[in-house]
Coordinates of C-alpha atoms and ligand atoms in Angstrom, one line a residue:
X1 CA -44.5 -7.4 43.1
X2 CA -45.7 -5.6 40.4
X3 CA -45.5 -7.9 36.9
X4 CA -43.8 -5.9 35.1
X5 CA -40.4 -5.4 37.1
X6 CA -37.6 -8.5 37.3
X7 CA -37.7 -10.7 39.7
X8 CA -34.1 -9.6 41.3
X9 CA -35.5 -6.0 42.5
X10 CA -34.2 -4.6 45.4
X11 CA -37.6 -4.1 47.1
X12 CA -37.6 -1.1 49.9
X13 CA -41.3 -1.1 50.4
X14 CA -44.2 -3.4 48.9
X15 CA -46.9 -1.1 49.6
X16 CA -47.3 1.6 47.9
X17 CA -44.2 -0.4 46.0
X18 CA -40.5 1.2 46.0
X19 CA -38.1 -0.7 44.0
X20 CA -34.5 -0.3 42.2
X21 CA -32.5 -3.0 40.2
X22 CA -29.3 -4.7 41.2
X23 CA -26.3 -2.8 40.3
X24 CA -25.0 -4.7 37.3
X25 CA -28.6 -4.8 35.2
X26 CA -28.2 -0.8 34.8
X27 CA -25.3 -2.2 32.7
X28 CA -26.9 -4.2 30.0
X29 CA -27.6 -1.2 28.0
X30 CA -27.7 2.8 28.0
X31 CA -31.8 2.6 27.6
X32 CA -33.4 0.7 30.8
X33 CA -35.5 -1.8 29.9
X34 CA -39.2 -1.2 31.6
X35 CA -39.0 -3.8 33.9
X36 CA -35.5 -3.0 35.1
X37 CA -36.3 0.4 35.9
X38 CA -36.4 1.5 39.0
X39 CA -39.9 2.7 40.7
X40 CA -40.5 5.5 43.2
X41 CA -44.3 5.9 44.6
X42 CA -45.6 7.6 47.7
X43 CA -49.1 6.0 47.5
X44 CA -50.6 3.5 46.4
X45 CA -50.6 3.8 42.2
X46 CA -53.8 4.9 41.1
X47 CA -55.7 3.2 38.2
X48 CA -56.6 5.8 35.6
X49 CA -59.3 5.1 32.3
X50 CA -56.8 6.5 29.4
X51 CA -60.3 7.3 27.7
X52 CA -61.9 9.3 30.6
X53 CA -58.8 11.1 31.4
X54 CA -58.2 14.9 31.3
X55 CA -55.5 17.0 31.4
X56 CA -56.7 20.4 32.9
X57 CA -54.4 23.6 32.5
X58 CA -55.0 26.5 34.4
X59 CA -54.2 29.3 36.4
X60 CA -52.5 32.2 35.2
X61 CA -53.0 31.6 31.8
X62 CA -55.1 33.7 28.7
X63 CA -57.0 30.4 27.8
X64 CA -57.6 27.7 30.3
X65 CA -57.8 24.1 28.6
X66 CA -59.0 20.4 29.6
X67 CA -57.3 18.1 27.0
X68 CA -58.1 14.6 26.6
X69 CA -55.2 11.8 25.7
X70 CA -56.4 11.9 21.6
X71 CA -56.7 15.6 22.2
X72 CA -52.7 15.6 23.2
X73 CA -51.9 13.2 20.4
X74 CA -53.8 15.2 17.6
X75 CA -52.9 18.9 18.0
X76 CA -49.3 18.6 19.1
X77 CA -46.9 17.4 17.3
X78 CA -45.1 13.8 19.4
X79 CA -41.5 14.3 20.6
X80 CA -39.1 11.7 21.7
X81 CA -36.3 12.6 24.4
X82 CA -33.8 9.7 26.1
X83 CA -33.7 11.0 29.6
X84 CA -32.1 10.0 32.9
X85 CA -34.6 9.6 35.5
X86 CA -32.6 10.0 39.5
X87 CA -34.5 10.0 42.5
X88 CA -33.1 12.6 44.7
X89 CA -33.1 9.7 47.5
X90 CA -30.3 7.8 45.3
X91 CA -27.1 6.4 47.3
X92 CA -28.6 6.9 50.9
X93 CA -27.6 4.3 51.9
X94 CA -24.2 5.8 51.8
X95 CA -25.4 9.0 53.9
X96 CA -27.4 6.5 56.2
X97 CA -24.1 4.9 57.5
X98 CA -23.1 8.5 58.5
X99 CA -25.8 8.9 60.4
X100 CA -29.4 7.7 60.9
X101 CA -32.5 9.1 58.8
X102 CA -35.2 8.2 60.7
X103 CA -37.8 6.9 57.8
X104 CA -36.1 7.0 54.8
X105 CA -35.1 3.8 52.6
X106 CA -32.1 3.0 52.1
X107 CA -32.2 3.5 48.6
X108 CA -28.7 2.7 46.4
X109 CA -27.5 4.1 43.2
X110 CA -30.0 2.0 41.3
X111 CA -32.8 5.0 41.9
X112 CA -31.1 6.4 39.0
X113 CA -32.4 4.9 35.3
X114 CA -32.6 5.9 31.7
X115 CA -35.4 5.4 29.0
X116 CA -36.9 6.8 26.0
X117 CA -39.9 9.0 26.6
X118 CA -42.7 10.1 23.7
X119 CA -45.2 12.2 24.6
X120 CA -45.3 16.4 23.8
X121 CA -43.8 18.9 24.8
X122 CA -45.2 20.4 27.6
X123 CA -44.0 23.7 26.2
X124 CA -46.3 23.3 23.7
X125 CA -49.5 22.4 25.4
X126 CA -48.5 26.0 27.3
X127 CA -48.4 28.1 24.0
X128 CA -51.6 27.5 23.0
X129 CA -53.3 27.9 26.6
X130 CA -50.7 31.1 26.4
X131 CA -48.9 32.1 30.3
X132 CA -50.4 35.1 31.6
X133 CA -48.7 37.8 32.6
X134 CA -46.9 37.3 35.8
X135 CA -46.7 33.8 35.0
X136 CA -43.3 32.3 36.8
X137 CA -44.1 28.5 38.0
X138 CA -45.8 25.7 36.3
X139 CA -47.4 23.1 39.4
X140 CA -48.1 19.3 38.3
X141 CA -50.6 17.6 40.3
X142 CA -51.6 14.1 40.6
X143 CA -54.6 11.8 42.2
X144 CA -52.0 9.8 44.1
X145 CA -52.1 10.4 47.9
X146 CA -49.2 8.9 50.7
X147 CA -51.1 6.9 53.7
X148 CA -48.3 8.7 56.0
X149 CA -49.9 12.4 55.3
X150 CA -53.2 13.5 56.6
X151 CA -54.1 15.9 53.6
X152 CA -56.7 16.8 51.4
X153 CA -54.7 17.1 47.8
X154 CA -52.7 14.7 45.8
X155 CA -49.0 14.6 44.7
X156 CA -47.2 17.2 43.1
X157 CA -44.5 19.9 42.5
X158 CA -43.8 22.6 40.4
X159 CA -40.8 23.9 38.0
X160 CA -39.9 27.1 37.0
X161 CA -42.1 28.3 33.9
X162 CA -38.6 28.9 32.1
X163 CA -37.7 24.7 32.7
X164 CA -41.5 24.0 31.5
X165 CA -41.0 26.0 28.1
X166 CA -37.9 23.8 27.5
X167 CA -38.6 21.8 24.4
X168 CA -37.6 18.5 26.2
X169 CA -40.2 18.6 29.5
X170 CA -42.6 16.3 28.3
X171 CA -46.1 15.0 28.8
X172 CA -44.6 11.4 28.1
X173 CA -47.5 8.5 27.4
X174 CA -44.5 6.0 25.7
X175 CA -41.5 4.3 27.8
X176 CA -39.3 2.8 25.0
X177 CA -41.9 2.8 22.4
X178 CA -44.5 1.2 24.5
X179 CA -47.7 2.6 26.3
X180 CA -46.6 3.8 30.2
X181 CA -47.6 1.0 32.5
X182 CA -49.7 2.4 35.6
X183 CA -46.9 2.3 37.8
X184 CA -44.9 4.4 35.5
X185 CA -48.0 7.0 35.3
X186 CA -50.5 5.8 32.6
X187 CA -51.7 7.3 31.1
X188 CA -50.0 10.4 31.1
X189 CA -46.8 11.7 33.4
X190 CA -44.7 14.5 32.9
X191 CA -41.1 13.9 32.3
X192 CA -38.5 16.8 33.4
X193 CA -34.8 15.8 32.0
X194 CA -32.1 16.7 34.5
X195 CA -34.4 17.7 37.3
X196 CA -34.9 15.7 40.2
X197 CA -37.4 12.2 39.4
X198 CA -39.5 14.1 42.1
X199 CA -40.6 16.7 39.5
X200 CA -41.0 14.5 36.9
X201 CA -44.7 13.9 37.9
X202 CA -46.8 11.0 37.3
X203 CA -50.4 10.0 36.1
X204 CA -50.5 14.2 35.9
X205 CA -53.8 15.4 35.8
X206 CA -53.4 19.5 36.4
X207 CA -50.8 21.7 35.4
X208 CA -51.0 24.8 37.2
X209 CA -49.6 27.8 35.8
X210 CA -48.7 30.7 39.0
X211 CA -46.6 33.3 40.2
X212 CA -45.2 30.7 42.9
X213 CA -44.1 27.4 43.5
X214 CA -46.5 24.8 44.3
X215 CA -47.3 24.6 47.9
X216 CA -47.6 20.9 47.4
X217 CA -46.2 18.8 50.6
X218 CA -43.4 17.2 47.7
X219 CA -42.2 20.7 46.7
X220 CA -42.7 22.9 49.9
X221 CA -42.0 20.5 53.0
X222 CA -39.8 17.3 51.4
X223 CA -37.0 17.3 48.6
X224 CA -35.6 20.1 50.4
X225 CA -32.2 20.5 51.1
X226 CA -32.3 21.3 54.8
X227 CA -29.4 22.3 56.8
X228 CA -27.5 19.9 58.9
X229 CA -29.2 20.8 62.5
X230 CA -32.9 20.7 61.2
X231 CA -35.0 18.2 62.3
X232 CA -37.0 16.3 59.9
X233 CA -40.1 15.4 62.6
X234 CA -41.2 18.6 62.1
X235 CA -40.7 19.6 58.5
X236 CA -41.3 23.3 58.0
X237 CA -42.4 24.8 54.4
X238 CA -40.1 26.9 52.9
X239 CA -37.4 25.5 55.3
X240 CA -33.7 24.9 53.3
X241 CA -34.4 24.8 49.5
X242 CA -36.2 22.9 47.0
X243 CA -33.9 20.4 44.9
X244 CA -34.6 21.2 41.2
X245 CA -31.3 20.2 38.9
X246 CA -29.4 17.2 39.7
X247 CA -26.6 17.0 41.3
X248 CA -23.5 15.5 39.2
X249 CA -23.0 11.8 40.3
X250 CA -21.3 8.6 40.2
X251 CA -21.0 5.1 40.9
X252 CA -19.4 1.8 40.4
X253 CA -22.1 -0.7 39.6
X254 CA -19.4 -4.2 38.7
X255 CA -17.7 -5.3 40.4
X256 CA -19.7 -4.4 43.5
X257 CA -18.3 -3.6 47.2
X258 CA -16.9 -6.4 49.2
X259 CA -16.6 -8.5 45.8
X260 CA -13.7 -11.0 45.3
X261 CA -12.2 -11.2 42.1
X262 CA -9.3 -12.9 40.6
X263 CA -5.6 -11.2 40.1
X264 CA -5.0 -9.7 36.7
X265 CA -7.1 -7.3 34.7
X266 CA -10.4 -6.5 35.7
X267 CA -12.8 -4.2 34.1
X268 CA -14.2 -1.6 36.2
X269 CA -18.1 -0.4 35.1
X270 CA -20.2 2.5 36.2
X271 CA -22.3 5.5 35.7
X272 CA -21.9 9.2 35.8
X273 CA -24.9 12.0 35.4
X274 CA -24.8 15.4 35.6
X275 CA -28.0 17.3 35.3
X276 CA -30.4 20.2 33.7
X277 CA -27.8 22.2 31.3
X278 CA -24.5 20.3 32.2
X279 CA -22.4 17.4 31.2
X280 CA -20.0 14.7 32.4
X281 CA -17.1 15.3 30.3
X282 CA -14.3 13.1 32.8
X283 CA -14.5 10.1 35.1
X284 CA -11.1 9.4 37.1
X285 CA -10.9 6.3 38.8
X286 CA -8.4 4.9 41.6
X287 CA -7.6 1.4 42.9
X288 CA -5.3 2.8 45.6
X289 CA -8.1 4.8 47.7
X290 CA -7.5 7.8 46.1
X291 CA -3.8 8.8 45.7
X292 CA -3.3 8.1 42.0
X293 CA -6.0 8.6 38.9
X294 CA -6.5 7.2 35.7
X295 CA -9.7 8.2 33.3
X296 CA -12.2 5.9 32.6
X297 CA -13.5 5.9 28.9
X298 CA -17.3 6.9 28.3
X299 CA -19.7 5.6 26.5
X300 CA -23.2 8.1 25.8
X301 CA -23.8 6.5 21.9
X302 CA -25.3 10.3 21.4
X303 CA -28.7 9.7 23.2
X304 CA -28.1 12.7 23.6
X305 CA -27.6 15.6 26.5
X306 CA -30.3 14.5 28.7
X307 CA -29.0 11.0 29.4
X308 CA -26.7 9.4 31.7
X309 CA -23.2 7.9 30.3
X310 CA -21.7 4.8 30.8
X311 CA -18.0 4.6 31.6
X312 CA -15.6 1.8 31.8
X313 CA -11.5 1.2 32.5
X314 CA -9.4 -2.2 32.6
X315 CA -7.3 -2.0 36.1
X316 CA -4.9 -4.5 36.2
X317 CA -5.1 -5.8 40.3
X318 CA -2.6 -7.9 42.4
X319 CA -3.1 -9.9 45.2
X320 CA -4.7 -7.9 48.7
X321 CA -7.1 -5.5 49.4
X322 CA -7.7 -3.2 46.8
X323 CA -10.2 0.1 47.4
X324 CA -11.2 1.7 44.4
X325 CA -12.8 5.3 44.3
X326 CA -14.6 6.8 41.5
X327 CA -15.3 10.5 41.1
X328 CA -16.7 12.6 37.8
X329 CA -16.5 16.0 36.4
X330 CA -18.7 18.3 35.1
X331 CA -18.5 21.0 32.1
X332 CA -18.8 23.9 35.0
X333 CA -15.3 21.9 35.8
X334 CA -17.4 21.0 39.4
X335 CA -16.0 17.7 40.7
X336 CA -17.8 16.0 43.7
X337 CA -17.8 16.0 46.4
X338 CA -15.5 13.7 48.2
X339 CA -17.4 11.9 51.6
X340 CA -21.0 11.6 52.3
X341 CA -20.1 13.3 55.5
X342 CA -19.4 16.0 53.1
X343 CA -23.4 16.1 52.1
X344 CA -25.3 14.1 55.0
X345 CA -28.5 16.2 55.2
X346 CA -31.9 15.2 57.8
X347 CA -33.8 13.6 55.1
X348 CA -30.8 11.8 53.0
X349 CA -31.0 13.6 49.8
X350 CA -27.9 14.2 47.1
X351 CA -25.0 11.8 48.1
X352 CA -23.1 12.9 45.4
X353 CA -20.2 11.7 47.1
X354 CA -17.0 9.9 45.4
X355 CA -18.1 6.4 44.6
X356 CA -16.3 3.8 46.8
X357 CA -16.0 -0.2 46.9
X358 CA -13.8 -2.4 48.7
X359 CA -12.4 -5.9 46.5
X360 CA -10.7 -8.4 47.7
X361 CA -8.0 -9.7 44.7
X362 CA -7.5 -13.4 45.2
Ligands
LIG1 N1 -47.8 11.2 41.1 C1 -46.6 10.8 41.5 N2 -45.6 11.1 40.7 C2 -44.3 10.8 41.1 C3 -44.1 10.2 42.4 C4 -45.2 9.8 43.2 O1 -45.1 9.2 44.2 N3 -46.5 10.2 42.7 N4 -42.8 9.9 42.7 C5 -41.8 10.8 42.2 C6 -40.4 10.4 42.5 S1 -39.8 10.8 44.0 C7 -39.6 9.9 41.5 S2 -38.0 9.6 41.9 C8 -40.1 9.5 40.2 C9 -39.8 8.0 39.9 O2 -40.4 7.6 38.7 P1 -40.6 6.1 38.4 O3 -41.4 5.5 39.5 O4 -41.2 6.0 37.1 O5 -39.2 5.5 38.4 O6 -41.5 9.7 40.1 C10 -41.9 10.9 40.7 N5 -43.3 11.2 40.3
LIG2 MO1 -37.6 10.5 44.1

């Protein structure tokens, strides 16, 4: 296990690691502490020299740049932005239960955690190399390659050139005020707010400018939406559509399914998301499987509109079987959806499904 992470991770894989936290430490506080975050790699985390390392922008742009880490810090002025990182893999274990994903970890709803990034703005960085014209995707490419995938490049991804010339994409080198850790993406990742963790690309080393999206095997062949009959053996590019903005979502993170807790009042504790340019404005909860709702109250402590909420509501429980359901809202008024069979796709991505958990009330 890597130091830095508690020792109560869920642990999916070792090598390259794939962890997320328990359930109830995403409620100690709206921030994730470092170690509690959760951590996502396809390959084995490379080991970059902060003092060696270049950030090379190119491609359809007037002036192509190579930008070391003092370079970044000197010319551009820093920016802080809270955001919500959610791996697109979050909750599916839910979809898994539907039906098998050959592959695929069983990740829960703890793939979804919030710090505070400093870096710049990527945005920034891009004025002064200056998009060319025809300019309409921004690629992000890094060292890191999966054992699983015979190829010749690195990870990567792109975003559309109008997401990259948002003020809050950042080249982050801070988590919480403190340097990135290499399995966070030291010394430099790029941090996308309400886009998919996928695109929010670590130890970056290239950002691409181009009139397409990145053919990169994370952006052309996986996070893709496919439809319910393809088979994800043989993943096709271009097949079903790229995830970009995040989905809204929900769970209940205390008490936890199959938990036993005492008649009376109990508090009821959870998240809720809602990506790119919307917010959660409503979380309804039910302790009787669904036929009546009450709201939950939420709790954001203005870290503003690219971080998750908090939301909590005292249910007063008797004696039996109790089965509470969580769902949110957004400010399209979207609500989601209402069964993972709703969403099941071949490679598990987006339960966005109502949140549900059994208790048993002694
Ligand atoms: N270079 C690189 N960047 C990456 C990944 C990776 O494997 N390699 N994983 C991505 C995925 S799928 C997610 S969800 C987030 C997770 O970020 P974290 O590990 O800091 O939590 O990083 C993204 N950036
Ligand atoms: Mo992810």
């Amino acid at each position: 296990m890597p130091d830095t992470k508690r020792a109560d991770m869920i642990v999916h894989e070792q090598e390259p690691y794939n962890a997320e936290p328990p359930r109830s430490a995403l409620l100690d506080d709206l921030v994730t502490p470092v170690e509690t975050f959760y951590s996502r790699n396809h390959g084995p985390v490379p080991q970059l020299d902060a003092g060696s390392w270049r950030l090379v922008v190119d491609g359809l742009v007037r002036e192509p740049l190579s930008l070391s880490l003092d370079d970044l810090r000197t010319a551009f002025p820093e920016r802080g932005v809270t955001a919500t990182l959610q791996c697109a893999g979050a909750r599916r274990a839910d979809l898994l239960a539907v039906r098998d994903i050959p592959g695929e970890a069983p990740w829960g709803p703890g793939a979804t955690s919030t710090a505070r990034w400093s870096g710049v703005s990527l945005a920034d960085v891009l004025a002064r190399s200056g998009p060319a014209t025809g300019a309409a995707h921004v690629g992000l490419e890094a060292p890191d390659r999966s054992p699983d995938l015979d190829q010749e490049v690195g990870y990567g991804g792109s975003i559309p050139l109008a997401k990259a010339l948002s003020p809050e994409v950042l080249l982050a080198w801070a988590m919480n005020g403190q340097p990135l850790t290499p399995l966070h993406g030291a010394p430099v990742r790029v941090v996308v707010p309400g886009w998919i963790g996928a695109r929010s690309v670590k130890w970056v080393q290239r950002v691409h400018v181009s009139a397409e999206t990145s053919t990169n095997y994370y952006q052309d062949k996986a996070y893709r939406l496919l439809p319910v009959e393809a088979d994800p053996t043989e993943l096709v590019a271009g097949a079903g559509f790229a995830l970009g903005p995040v989905a809204l979502n929900c769970d209940l993170l205390s008490p936890p399914d199959g938990a036993r807790v005492v008649a009376g009042t109990t508090t009821l504790r959870g998240y809720a998301y809602a990506g790119d340019d919307r917010s959660v404005v409503r979380v309804d909860v039910s302790t009787d499987g669904g036929r009546t709702w009450r709201q939950a109250a939420l709790q954001q402590d203005d870290h503003g509109p690219w971080a998750w909420c908090h939301w909590r509501l005292d249910v007063a429980l008797s004696a039996g079987r109790t089965e509470v359901v969580v769902r949110a809202w957004d400010s399209t008024g979207a609500l989601q959806p209402r069964s993972p069979q709703d969403v099941w796709n071949p490679k598990g991505y987006v339960n966005n499904s109502w949140a549900r958990a059994g208790l048993t009330v002694l």
